[in-house]
Amino acid sequence: MKKIKLILLTLCCISLLTCERDDLCPETTPTTPSLVIGFFNNALPENPKTVNDLYVIGLDNDNVLPGYSVVDVDELILPLRTDTDTTTFFLTNNTVLDDDGNITSGNTDTVTITYDRKDIYVSRACGYKTIYENVDVTIDGGTDGNWIILAQPENDNLTIEDETTTHYYFNH
């Protein structure tokens, strides 16, 4: 009986010594970044300008982008797809919705973002994150004309590695 207790005690000690620490990704670890857009006054390009009643929805997505359902903003944060080299959003300003949540009036511009994806290893706990290189934005105002007059990148050959700076400037 003493031998069995000794063997069990030894096995318990060995199992405790072989435990690994939990691999949790800290919340402070940078993950796949989103595109940060600042809105500016077209007449005075150095002055920020709020977009009134902005409504944002992604292509092939019936849901409004969280936080952008008829809001006034001077900055927009758009998540980019990691499974393709293009992401498209419909940005509507001066949006009016009916009781069912359908747009009854407003001016919609189609914003298409193209880029090259690059996966970067972060750590065993966090896995990979995607950064975006050679980011380019095009705007199509459709039949009602553009409300976004100019889309200008922070710099040429734009790379998005974090969300600490504004990546694109939209004048309206």
XYZ file of N, CA and C in Angstrom:
516
model
N 0.816 -1.183 0.000
C 0.000 0.000 0.000
C 0.866 1.256 0.000
N 1.971 1.184 0.778
C 2.882 2.323 0.828
C 3.529 2.560 -0.533
N 3.797 1.470 -1.257
C 4.402 1.603 -2.578
C 3.438 2.280 -3.546
N 2.184 1.951 -3.444
C 1.191 2.550 -4.332
C 1.069 4.048 -4.039
N 1.045 4.414 -2.753
C 0.983 5.821 -2.380
C 2.219 6.572 -2.868
N 3.371 5.941 -2.747
C 4.622 6.551 -3.190
C 4.621 6.745 -4.708
N 4.124 5.747 -5.417
C 4.063 5.840 -6.879
C 3.089 6.956 -7.296
N 1.907 7.019 -6.647
C 0.946 8.068 -6.965
C 1.490 9.455 -6.648
N 2.170 9.581 -5.525
C 2.774 10.857 -5.162
C 3.839 11.263 -6.173
N 4.634 10.335 -6.602
C 5.672 10.607 -7.591
C 5.046 11.039 -8.927
N 3.987 10.334 -9.350
C 3.315 10.692 -10.597
C 2.698 12.084 -10.520
N 2.113 12.418 -9.382
C 1.530 13.759 -9.212
C 2.605 14.835 -9.295
N 3.730 14.602 -8.654
C 4.824 15.581 -8.695
C 5.363 15.751 -10.106
N 5.508 14.652 -10.808
C 6.022 14.718 -12.184
C 5.022 15.459 -13.078
N 3.725 15.174 -12.900
C 2.736 15.843 -13.744
C 2.693 17.346 -13.468
N 2.916 17.758 -12.229
C 2.953 19.187 -11.922
C 4.163 19.864 -12.547
N 5.262 19.152 -12.621
C 6.475 19.735 -13.192
C 6.390 19.856 -14.707
N 5.541 19.048 -15.333
C 5.466 19.090 -16.795
C 4.383 20.031 -17.300
N 3.656 20.696 -16.411
C 2.617 21.632 -16.845
C 3.248 22.821 -17.565
N 2.577 23.260 -18.615
C 3.022 24.448 -19.328
C 2.156 25.624 -18.922
N 2.708 26.808 -19.067
C 1.926 28.001 -18.765
C 0.824 28.141 -19.804
N -0.239 28.823 -19.431
C -1.327 29.061 -20.371
C -0.838 30.004 -21.458
N -1.139 29.631 -22.692
C -0.788 30.497 -23.817
C -1.979 31.382 -24.140
N -2.002 32.554 -23.543
C -3.047 33.529 -23.807
C -2.421 34.732 -24.491
N -3.099 35.202 -25.493
C -2.605 36.368 -26.216
C -3.007 37.620 -25.435
N -2.044 38.409 -24.961
C -2.381 39.620 -24.204
C -3.188 40.596 -25.061
N -4.117 41.299 -24.425
C -4.949 42.261 -25.148
C -4.129 43.405 -25.728
N -2.952 43.637 -25.194
C -2.106 44.728 -25.675
C -1.330 44.364 -26.938
N -1.383 43.099 -27.335
C -0.663 42.659 -28.528
C -1.379 43.172 -29.776
N -0.651 43.851 -30.680
C -1.278 44.350 -31.904
C -1.801 43.194 -32.764
N -3.012 43.355 -33.260
C -3.618 42.352 -34.134
C -3.793 42.965 -35.522
N -4.493 42.255 -36.388
C -4.716 42.753 -37.745
C -5.369 44.136 -37.685
N -4.715 45.136 -38.296
C -5.230 46.516 -38.199
C -6.373 46.794 -39.169
N -7.113 47.834 -38.855
C -8.164 48.345 -39.734
C -7.662 49.607 -40.416
N -8.354 50.017 -41.472
C -8.043 51.247 -42.187
C -8.672 52.418 -41.443
N -7.862 53.417 -41.088
C -8.346 54.604 -40.379
C -8.452 55.751 -41.380
N -9.657 56.327 -41.468
C -9.929 57.411 -42.414
C -10.332 58.651 -41.626
N -9.714 59.784 -41.959
C -10.099 61.059 -41.374
C -10.867 61.869 -42.399
N -11.915 62.553 -41.958
C -12.720 63.382 -42.852
C -12.321 64.841 -42.697
N -12.128 65.517 -43.845
C -11.679 66.906 -43.844
C -12.537 67.750 -44.769
N -12.510 69.051 -44.511
C -13.261 70.028 -45.277
C -12.590 70.205 -46.640
N -13.337 70.032 -47.717
C -12.753 70.174 -49.049
C -12.325 71.612 -49.332
N -13.043 72.598 -48.792
C -12.696 74.007 -49.010
C -11.473 74.411 -48.199
N -11.305 73.839 -47.021
C -10.153 74.102 -46.137
C -9.559 72.757 -45.727
N -8.726 72.145 -46.586
C -8.276 70.767 -46.392
C -7.540 70.479 -45.079
N -7.064 71.512 -44.414
C -6.356 71.263 -43.151
C -7.321 71.160 -41.966
N -8.617 71.439 -42.200
C -9.611 71.418 -41.131
C -10.456 70.150 -41.170
N -10.511 69.426 -40.046
C -11.424 68.272 -39.992
C -12.870 68.723 -40.179
N -13.685 67.830 -40.746
C -15.090 68.158 -40.962
C -15.930 66.908 -40.684
N -16.926 67.072 -39.857
C -17.796 65.968 -39.480
C -18.699 65.563 -40.644
N -18.877 64.237 -40.790
C -19.854 63.700 -41.736
C -21.131 63.491 -40.948
N -22.215 64.047 -41.441
C -23.497 63.949 -40.735
C -24.284 62.724 -41.170
N -24.834 62.042 -40.177
C -25.717 60.896 -40.411
C -25.085 59.854 -41.333
N -23.862 59.431 -40.991
C -23.137 58.430 -41.791
C -23.688 57.034 -41.509
N -23.852 56.281 -42.575
C -24.340 54.904 -42.522
C -23.380 54.080 -43.370
N -22.785 53.028 -42.783
C -21.763 52.243 -43.481
C -22.176 50.778 -43.512
N -22.119 50.207 -44.710
C -22.416 48.788 -44.880
C -21.395 48.206 -45.853
N -20.990 46.959 -45.634
C -20.022 46.306 -46.503
C -20.697 45.569 -47.652
N -19.975 45.406 -48.732
C -20.468 44.638 -49.870
C -20.683 43.195 -49.431
N -21.767 42.570 -49.895
C -22.123 41.193 -49.534
C -22.378 41.042 -48.040
N -22.870 42.113 -47.404
C -23.171 42.079 -45.984
C -24.450 42.891 -45.763
N -25.441 42.271 -45.186
C -26.723 42.952 -44.974
C -26.747 43.773 -43.691
N -25.701 43.664 -42.888
C -25.678 44.362 -41.603
C -24.846 45.630 -41.683
N -25.314 46.651 -40.989
C -24.568 47.901 -40.912
C -23.296 47.642 -40.104
N -22.210 48.321 -40.457
C -20.959 48.202 -39.722
C -21.190 48.710 -38.301
N -20.890 47.912 -37.279
C -21.160 48.326 -35.893
C -20.583 49.710 -35.591
N -21.421 50.555 -35.006
C -21.011 51.903 -34.634
C -21.230 52.945 -35.711
N -21.687 52.510 -36.898
C -21.855 53.455 -38.007
C -23.249 53.377 -38.610
N -24.256 53.476 -37.773
C -25.633 53.488 -38.223
C -26.222 54.867 -37.944
N -26.135 55.742 -38.932
C -26.649 57.116 -38.860
C -26.011 57.857 -37.677
N -24.702 58.073 -37.786
C -23.943 58.785 -36.750
C -23.168 59.942 -37.361
N -22.806 60.901 -36.520
C -21.956 62.015 -36.931
C -20.528 61.686 -36.524
N -19.597 61.626 -37.489
C -18.212 61.251 -37.203
C -17.242 62.110 -38.004
N -16.014 62.249 -37.490
C -14.948 62.880 -38.273
C -13.818 61.888 -38.531
N -14.027 60.634 -38.085
C -13.060 59.563 -38.322
C -13.834 58.264 -38.517
N -13.318 57.426 -39.394
C -13.964 56.166 -39.725
C -12.922 55.062 -39.657
N -13.256 53.944 -39.018
C -12.347 52.806 -38.920
C -13.002 51.630 -39.635
N -12.396 51.209 -40.751
C -12.955 50.148 -41.582
C -12.107 48.880 -41.487
N -12.715 47.759 -41.102
C -11.975 46.491 -41.097
C -11.780 46.013 -42.537
N -10.599 45.523 -42.842
C -10.305 45.026 -44.184
C -10.345 43.503 -44.185
N -10.749 42.947 -45.289
C -10.838 41.486 -45.403
C -9.442 40.876 -45.447
N -9.309 39.711 -44.841
C -8.026 39.007 -44.840
C -8.027 37.820 -45.804
N -9.171 37.572 -46.459
C -9.268 36.430 -47.364
C -9.248 36.826 -48.844
N -9.146 38.123 -49.107
C -9.118 38.618 -50.481
C -8.368 39.947 -50.504
N -7.975 40.403 -51.675
C -7.195 41.640 -51.801
C -8.054 42.877 -52.059
N -9.365 42.769 -51.860
C -10.278 43.889 -52.077
C -11.363 43.886 -51.003
N -11.680 45.072 -50.500
C -12.803 45.249 -49.580
C -13.610 46.437 -50.082
N -14.944 46.292 -50.102
C -15.813 47.356 -50.590
C -16.851 47.719 -49.533
N -17.040 49.026 -49.348
C -18.047 49.549 -48.423
C -18.907 50.564 -49.150
N -20.145 50.702 -48.670
C -21.055 51.734 -49.141
C -21.202 52.742 -48.014
N -20.761 53.977 -48.252
C -20.829 55.048 -47.259
C -21.920 56.025 -47.686
N -22.929 56.173 -46.842
C -24.042 57.074 -47.138
C -24.038 58.196 -46.117
N -24.014 59.444 -46.594
C -24.117 60.579 -45.668
C -25.523 61.165 -45.752
N -25.875 61.950 -44.741
C -27.220 62.535 -44.634
C -28.296 61.462 -44.768
N -28.058 60.336 -44.093
C -28.931 59.172 -44.193
C -30.224 59.355 -43.413
N -31.317 58.961 -44.055
C -32.621 58.883 -43.394
C -33.112 57.453 -43.584
N -33.495 56.817 -42.483
C -33.984 55.442 -42.526
C -35.482 55.417 -42.254
N -36.177 54.433 -42.865
C -37.595 54.253 -42.553
C -37.712 53.387 -41.291
N -38.929 53.060 -40.910
C -39.161 52.288 -39.686
C -38.576 50.882 -39.744
N -38.351 50.368 -40.951
C -37.782 49.026 -41.118
C -36.262 49.044 -41.221
N -35.651 50.237 -41.138
C -34.199 50.344 -41.221
C -33.666 50.445 -42.628
N -34.524 50.683 -43.603
C -34.097 50.843 -44.990
C -33.810 52.316 -45.269
N -32.790 52.566 -46.100
C -32.431 53.933 -46.458
C -33.511 54.521 -47.362
N -34.048 55.677 -46.945
C -35.039 56.358 -47.781
C -34.419 57.544 -48.516
N -33.365 58.131 -47.924
C -32.650 59.198 -48.625
C -31.240 59.303 -48.072
N -30.388 59.952 -48.862
C -28.981 60.101 -48.537
C -28.164 60.012 -49.812
N -26.878 60.227 -49.705
C -25.993 60.169 -50.859
C -24.966 59.076 -50.589
N -24.967 58.038 -51.409
C -24.104 56.872 -51.196
C -22.926 56.876 -52.157
N -21.715 56.749 -51.602
C -20.501 56.544 -52.386
C -19.998 55.127 -52.123
N -19.524 54.477 -53.177
C -18.937 53.154 -53.047
C -17.429 53.317 -52.898
N -16.892 52.829 -51.787
C -15.462 52.933 -51.500
C -14.860 51.538 -51.656
N -13.947 51.396 -52.622
C -13.278 50.123 -52.863
C -11.819 50.254 -52.468
N -11.376 49.353 -51.598
C -10.005 49.377 -51.097
C -9.292 48.139 -51.626
N -8.187 48.358 -52.336
C -7.380 47.243 -52.829
C -6.035 47.270 -52.124
N -5.425 46.103 -51.978
C -4.187 45.984 -51.208
C -3.549 44.627 -51.455
N -2.310 44.501 -51.008
C -1.601 43.222 -50.971
C -1.539 42.799 -49.512
N -1.877 41.540 -49.247
C -1.873 41.029 -47.875
C -0.549 40.364 -47.547
N -0.115 40.532 -46.309
C 1.103 39.886 -45.838
C 0.851 39.414 -44.410
N 0.970 38.094 -44.196
C 0.774 37.539 -42.864
C 2.084 37.573 -42.092
N 2.013 38.074 -40.862
C 3.175 38.225 -39.992
C 2.953 37.374 -38.744
N 3.951 36.569 -38.377
C 3.865 35.759 -37.168
C 4.035 36.656 -35.949
N 3.091 36.568 -35.003
C 3.140 37.383 -33.796
C 3.737 36.578 -32.650
N 3.125 35.451 -32.323
C 3.618 34.566 -31.259
C 2.812 33.279 -31.296
N 3.234 32.319 -30.498
C 2.516 31.052 -30.453
C 1.099 31.268 -29.924
N 0.951 32.104 -28.940
C -0.361 32.354 -28.345
C -1.259 33.180 -29.263
N -0.679 34.143 -29.960
C -1.480 35.067 -30.777
C -1.606 34.625 -32.225
N -0.711 33.795 -32.683
C -0.761 33.349 -34.073
C -0.234 34.404 -35.029
N -0.955 34.607 -36.127
C -0.549 35.535 -37.180
C -1.471 36.753 -37.201
N -0.951 37.840 -37.738
C -1.778 38.996 -38.057
C -1.489 39.352 -39.509
N -2.412 40.032 -40.117
C -2.251 40.442 -41.509
C -1.950 41.934 -41.546
N -0.943 42.304 -42.338
C -0.724 43.722 -42.628
C -1.040 43.925 -44.107
N -1.339 45.164 -44.445
C -1.771 45.481 -45.809
C -0.773 46.432 -46.441
N -0.297 46.063 -47.630
C 0.690 46.875 -48.350
C 0.078 47.395 -49.647
N 0.655 48.481 -50.163
C 0.218 49.086 -51.430
C -1.291 49.335 -51.437
N -1.772 49.948 -50.376
C -3.201 50.200 -50.210
C -3.636 51.331 -51.144
N -4.735 51.111 -51.847
C -5.285 52.117 -52.759
C -6.797 52.168 -52.573
N -7.349 53.368 -52.582
C -8.782 53.569 -52.396
C -9.351 54.256 -53.632
N -10.465 53.729 -54.134
C -11.185 54.384 -55.220
C -12.609 54.662 -54.750
N -13.171 55.749 -55.269
C -14.502 56.195 -54.862
C -15.384 56.286 -56.101
N -16.585 55.720 -56.012
C -17.570 55.829 -57.088
C -18.841 56.419 -56.491
N -19.232 57.573 -56.988
C -20.411 58.260 -56.465
C -21.712 57.795 -57.064
N -21.643 56.937 -58.050
C -22.872 56.462 -58.679
C -23.593 57.575 -59.413
N -24.904 57.441 -59.544
C -25.690 58.401 -60.319
C -25.981 59.689 -59.559
N -25.857 59.656 -58.220
C -26.168 60.873 -57.455
C -24.929 61.733 -57.196
N -23.794 61.370 -57.763
C -22.575 62.168 -57.611
C -21.856 61.905 -56.296
N -20.566 62.182 -56.321
C -19.746 61.934 -55.130
C -19.994 62.978 -54.053
N -20.113 62.534 -52.807
C -20.053 63.463 -51.682
C -18.627 63.482 -51.140
N -17.871 62.381 -51.394
C -16.443 62.353 -51.072
C -15.726 62.889 -52.305
N -15.116 64.063 -52.167
C -14.502 64.744 -53.312
C -13.106 64.202 -53.605
N -12.345 63.917 -52.562
C -10.951 63.516 -52.728
C -10.580 62.487 -51.675
N -9.883 61.426 -52.107
C -9.336 60.417 -51.187
C -7.828 60.453 -51.342
N -7.133 60.796 -50.275
C -5.688 60.973 -50.341
C -5.007 60.110 -49.263
N -4.007 59.291 -49.671
C -3.316 58.452 -48.684
C -2.356 59.264 -47.826
N -2.022 58.700 -46.684
C -1.036 59.316 -45.794
C 0.307 59.458 -46.518
N 0.667 58.427 -47.303
C 1.897 58.464 -48.099
C 1.760 57.503 -49.274
N 2.688 57.595 -50.231
C 2.678 56.678 -51.369
C 3.061 55.281 -50.887
N 2.594 54.261 -51.602
C 2.861 52.866 -51.241
C 2.487 52.608 -49.786
N 1.304 53.045 -49.424
C 0.819 52.970 -48.052
C 0.804 51.540 -47.529
N 1.344 51.350 -46.324
C 1.291 50.082 -45.606
C 0.534 50.313 -44.312
N -0.421 49.435 -44.036
C -1.197 49.527 -42.795
C -0.709 48.437 -41.858
N -0.018 48.869 -40.798
C 0.510 47.929 -39.814
C -0.135 48.101 -38.450
N -0.758 49.246 -38.199
C -1.393 49.503 -36.913
C -2.501 50.533 -37.097
N -3.195 50.839 -36.008
C -4.301 51.795 -36.060
C -3.990 53.067 -35.280
N -2.707 53.400 -35.150
C -2.327 54.556 -34.342
C -2.333 55.862 -35.128
N -2.393 55.788 -36.453
C -2.398 56.997 -37.271
C -3.527 56.925 -38.297
N -3.850 58.063 -38.856
C -4.826 58.114 -39.939
C -4.129 57.678 -41.228
N -4.713 56.726 -41.938
C -4.104 56.201 -43.154
C -4.558 56.924 -44.425
N -5.818 57.343 -44.431
C -6.385 58.024 -45.598
C -7.143 59.259 -45.135
N -7.187 60.261 -46.004
C -7.915 61.501 -45.740
C -8.980 61.637 -46.826
N -10.237 61.759 -46.409
C -11.337 61.977 -47.338
C -11.809 63.408 -47.190
N -11.773 64.151 -48.287
C -12.299 65.517 -48.288
C -13.734 65.486 -48.801
N -14.587 66.240 -48.124
C -15.992 66.314 -48.545
C -16.531 67.708 -48.323
